[in-house]
Coordinates of C-alpha atoms in Angstrom, one line a residue:
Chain A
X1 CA 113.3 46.1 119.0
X2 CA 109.9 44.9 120.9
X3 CA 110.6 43.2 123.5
X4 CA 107.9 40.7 123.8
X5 CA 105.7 40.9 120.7
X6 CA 101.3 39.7 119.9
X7 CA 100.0 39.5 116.6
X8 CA 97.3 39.7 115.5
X9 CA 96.6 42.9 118.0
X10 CA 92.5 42.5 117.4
X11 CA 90.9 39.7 116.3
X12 CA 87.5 39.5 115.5
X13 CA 85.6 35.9 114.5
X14 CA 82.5 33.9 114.9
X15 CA 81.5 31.8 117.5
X16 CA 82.7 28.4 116.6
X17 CA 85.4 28.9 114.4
X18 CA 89.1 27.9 114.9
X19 CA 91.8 31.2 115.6
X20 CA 95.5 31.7 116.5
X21 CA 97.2 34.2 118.4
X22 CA 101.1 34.4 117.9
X23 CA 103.7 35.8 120.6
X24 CA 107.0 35.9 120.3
X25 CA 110.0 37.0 122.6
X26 CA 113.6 38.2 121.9
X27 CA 114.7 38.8 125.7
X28 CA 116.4 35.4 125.9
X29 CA 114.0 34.0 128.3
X30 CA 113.2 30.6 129.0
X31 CA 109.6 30.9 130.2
X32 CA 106.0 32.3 128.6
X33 CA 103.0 32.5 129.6
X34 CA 99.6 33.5 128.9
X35 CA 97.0 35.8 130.4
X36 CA 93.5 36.3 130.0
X37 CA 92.1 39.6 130.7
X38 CA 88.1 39.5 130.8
X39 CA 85.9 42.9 130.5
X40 CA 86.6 43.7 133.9
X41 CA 90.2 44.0 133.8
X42 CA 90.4 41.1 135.6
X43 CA 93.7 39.5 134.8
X44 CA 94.5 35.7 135.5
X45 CA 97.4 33.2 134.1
X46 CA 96.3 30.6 131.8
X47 CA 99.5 29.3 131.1
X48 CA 102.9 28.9 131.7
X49 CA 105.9 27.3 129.5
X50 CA 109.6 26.5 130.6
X51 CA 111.8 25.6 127.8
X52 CA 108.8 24.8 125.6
X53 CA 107.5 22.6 128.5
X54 CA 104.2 23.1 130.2
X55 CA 104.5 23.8 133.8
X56 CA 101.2 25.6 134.5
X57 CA 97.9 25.3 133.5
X58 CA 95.2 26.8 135.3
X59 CA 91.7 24.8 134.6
X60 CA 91.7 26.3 131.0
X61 CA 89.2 24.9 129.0
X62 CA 91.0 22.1 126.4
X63 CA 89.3 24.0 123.9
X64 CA 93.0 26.2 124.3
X65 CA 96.0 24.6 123.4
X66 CA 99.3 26.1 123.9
X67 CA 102.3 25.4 121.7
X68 CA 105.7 26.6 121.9
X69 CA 107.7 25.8 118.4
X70 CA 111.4 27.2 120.3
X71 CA 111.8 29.3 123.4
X72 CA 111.1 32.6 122.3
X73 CA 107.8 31.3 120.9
X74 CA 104.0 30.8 122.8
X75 CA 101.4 30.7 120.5
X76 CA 97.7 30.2 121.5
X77 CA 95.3 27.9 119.4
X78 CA 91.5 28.7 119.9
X79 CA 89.4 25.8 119.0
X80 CA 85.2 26.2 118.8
X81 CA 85.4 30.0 120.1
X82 CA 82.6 31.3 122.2
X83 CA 81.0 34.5 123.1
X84 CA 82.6 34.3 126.8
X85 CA 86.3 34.0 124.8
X86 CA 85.8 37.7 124.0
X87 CA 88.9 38.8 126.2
X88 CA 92.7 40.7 125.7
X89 CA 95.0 38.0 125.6
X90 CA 98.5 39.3 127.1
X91 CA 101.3 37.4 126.7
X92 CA 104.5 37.8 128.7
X93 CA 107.8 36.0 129.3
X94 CA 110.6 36.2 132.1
X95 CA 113.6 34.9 132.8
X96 CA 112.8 32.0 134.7
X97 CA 109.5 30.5 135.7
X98 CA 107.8 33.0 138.1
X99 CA 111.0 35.0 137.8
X100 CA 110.3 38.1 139.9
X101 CA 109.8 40.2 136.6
X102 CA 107.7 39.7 133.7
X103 CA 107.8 41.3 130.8
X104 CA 104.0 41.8 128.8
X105 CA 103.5 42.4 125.2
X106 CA 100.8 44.2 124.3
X107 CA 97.8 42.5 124.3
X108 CA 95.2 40.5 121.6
X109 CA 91.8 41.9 122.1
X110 CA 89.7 39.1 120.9
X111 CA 86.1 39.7 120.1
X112 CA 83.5 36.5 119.2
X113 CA 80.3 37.8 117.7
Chain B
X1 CA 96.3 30.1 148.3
X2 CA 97.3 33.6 147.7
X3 CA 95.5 36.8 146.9
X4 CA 95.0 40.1 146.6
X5 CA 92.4 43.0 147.3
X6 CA 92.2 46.3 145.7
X7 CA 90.2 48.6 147.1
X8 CA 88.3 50.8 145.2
X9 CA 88.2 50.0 141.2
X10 CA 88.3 53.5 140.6
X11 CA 90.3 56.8 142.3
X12 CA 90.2 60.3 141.5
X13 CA 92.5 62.7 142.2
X14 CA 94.0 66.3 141.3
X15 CA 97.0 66.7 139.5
X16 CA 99.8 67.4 142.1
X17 CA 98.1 65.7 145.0
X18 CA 98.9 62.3 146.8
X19 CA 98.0 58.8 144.8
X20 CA 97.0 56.4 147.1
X21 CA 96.2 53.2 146.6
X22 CA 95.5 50.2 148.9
X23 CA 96.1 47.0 147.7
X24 CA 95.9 43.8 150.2
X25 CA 97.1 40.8 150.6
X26 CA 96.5 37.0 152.1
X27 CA 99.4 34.5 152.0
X28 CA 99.9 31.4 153.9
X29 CA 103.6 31.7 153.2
X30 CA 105.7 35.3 153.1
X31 CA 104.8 36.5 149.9
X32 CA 106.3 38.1 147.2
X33 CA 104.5 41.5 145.9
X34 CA 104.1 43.8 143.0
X35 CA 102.5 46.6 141.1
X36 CA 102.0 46.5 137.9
X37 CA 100.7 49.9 135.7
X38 CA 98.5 49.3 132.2
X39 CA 98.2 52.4 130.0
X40 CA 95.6 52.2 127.7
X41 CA 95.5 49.9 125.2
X42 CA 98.9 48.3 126.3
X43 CA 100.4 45.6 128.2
X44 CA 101.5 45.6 131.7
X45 CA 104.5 47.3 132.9
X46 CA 106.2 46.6 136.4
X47 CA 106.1 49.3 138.7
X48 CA 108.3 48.0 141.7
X49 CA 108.1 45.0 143.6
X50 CA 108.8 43.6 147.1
X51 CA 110.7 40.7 147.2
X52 CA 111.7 40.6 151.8
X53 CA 114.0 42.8 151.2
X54 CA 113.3 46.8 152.2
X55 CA 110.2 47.1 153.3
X56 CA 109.6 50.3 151.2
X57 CA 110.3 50.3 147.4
X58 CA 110.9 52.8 145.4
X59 CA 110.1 51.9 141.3
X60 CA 109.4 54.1 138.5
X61 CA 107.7 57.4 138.1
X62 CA 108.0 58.4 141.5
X63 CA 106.0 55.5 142.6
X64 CA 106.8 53.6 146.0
X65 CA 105.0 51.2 148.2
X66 CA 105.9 50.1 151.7
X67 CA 105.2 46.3 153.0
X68 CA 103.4 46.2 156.4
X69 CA 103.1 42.9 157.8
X70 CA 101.1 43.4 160.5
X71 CA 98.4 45.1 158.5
X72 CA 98.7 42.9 155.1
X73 CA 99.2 45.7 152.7
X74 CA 101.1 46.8 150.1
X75 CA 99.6 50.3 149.3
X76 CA 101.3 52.8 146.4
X77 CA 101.8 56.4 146.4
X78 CA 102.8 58.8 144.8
X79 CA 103.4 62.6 146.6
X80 CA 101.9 64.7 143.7
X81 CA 100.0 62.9 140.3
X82 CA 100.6 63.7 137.0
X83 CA 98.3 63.6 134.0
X84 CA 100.8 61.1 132.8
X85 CA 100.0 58.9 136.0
X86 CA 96.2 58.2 134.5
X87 CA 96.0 54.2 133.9
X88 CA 94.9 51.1 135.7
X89 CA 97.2 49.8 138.8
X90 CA 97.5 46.0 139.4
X91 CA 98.5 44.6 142.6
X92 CA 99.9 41.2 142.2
X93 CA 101.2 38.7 144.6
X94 CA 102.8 35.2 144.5
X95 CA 104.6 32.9 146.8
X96 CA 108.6 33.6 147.5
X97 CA 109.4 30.1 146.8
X98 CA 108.2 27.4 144.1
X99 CA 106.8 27.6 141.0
X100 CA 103.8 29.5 141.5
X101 CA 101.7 31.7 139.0
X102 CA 101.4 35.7 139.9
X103 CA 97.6 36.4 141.1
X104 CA 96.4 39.7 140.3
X105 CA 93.8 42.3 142.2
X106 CA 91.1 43.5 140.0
X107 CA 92.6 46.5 139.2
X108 CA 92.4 50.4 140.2
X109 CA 91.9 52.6 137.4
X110 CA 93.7 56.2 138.3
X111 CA 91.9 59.6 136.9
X112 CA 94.1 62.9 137.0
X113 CA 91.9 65.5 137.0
X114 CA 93.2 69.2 135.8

């Protein structure tokens, strides 16, 4: 019964290829989002989805594109992948946008060689 | 714009002492604030969170924090660590109204030393 759930959890591809990342929700939530978490922890929002609308998108590169099939879905399409894409993804959802709880699965550590 | 500071990306304590640590904040508006806790190799879990209500918070695990305006912080404690407690801390902030995006600190990884 995970609550917000990643696949693939590790992902390892060459530079230049296409790559997916799936998340998926069952909490009942209308809004996702997605986090990039760089070698240093660092952890910043990419995006963020209402009811399968965009309503954030911080400066990410189009190379990303977000698509949300239903509400309890966020998936993450990688196009031309490069080294600095090497990252954990986390994806997360909560009730309502910047609810004050969000709820993180469990990360997609992505490696470009 | 809003963010946070976490100082020191690393803290070391004994098991059974105090966890400290400092997280601050800028806002231009009253913000909202959090702590987040990542064990390895898994997502983020909330901790507690201040939303202008109490001023200290108590979340999970013993864990509490206390908002302090005049000083811009929102620094967790703990009175005595557990091995258990070992993990990186996030602070986190975001405005209390509109639709803005939590902004994280860089993180405070916690050691519990034997």
């Amino acid at each position: 019964d995970t609550a917000v759930s990643q696949t693939p959890k590790y992902l390892v591809t060459q530079m230049g290829n296409d790559k997916s990342i799936k998340c998926e929700q069952n909490l009942g939530h209308d809004t996702m989002y997605w986090y990039k978490q760089d070698s240093k922890k660092f952890l910043k929002i990419m995006f963020s989805y209402n009811n399968k609308e965009l309503i954030i998108n911080e400066t990410v590169p189009n190379r990303f594109s977000p698509k949300s099939p239903d509400k309890a879905h966020l998936n993450l399409h990688i196009n031309s992948l490069e080294l600095g894409d090497s990252a954990v993804y986390f994806c997360a959802s909560s009730q309502v946008p910047n609810s004050d709880t969000q709820y993180f699965g469990p990360g997609t550590r992505l490696t470009v060689l | 714009a809003q963010s946070v500071t976490q100082l020191g990306s690393h803290v070391s304590v004994s098991e059974g002492a105090l966890v400290l640590l400092r997280c601050n904040y800028s806002s231009s508006v009253p913000p909202y604030l959090f702590w987040y806790v990542q064990y390895p190799n898994q997502g983020l879990q909330l901790l507690l969170k201040y939303t202008s209500a109490a001023t200290l918070v108590k979340g999970i695990n013993g864990f509490e924090a206390e908002f302090k305006k005049s000083e811009t912080s929102f620094h967790l404690t703990k009175p005595s660590a557990h091995m258990s407690d070992a993990a990186e801390y996030f602070c986190a902030v975001r405005k209390s109204s509109g639709n803005t995006p939590l902004v994280f600190g860089k993180g405070t990884r916690l050691s519990v030393i034997a």
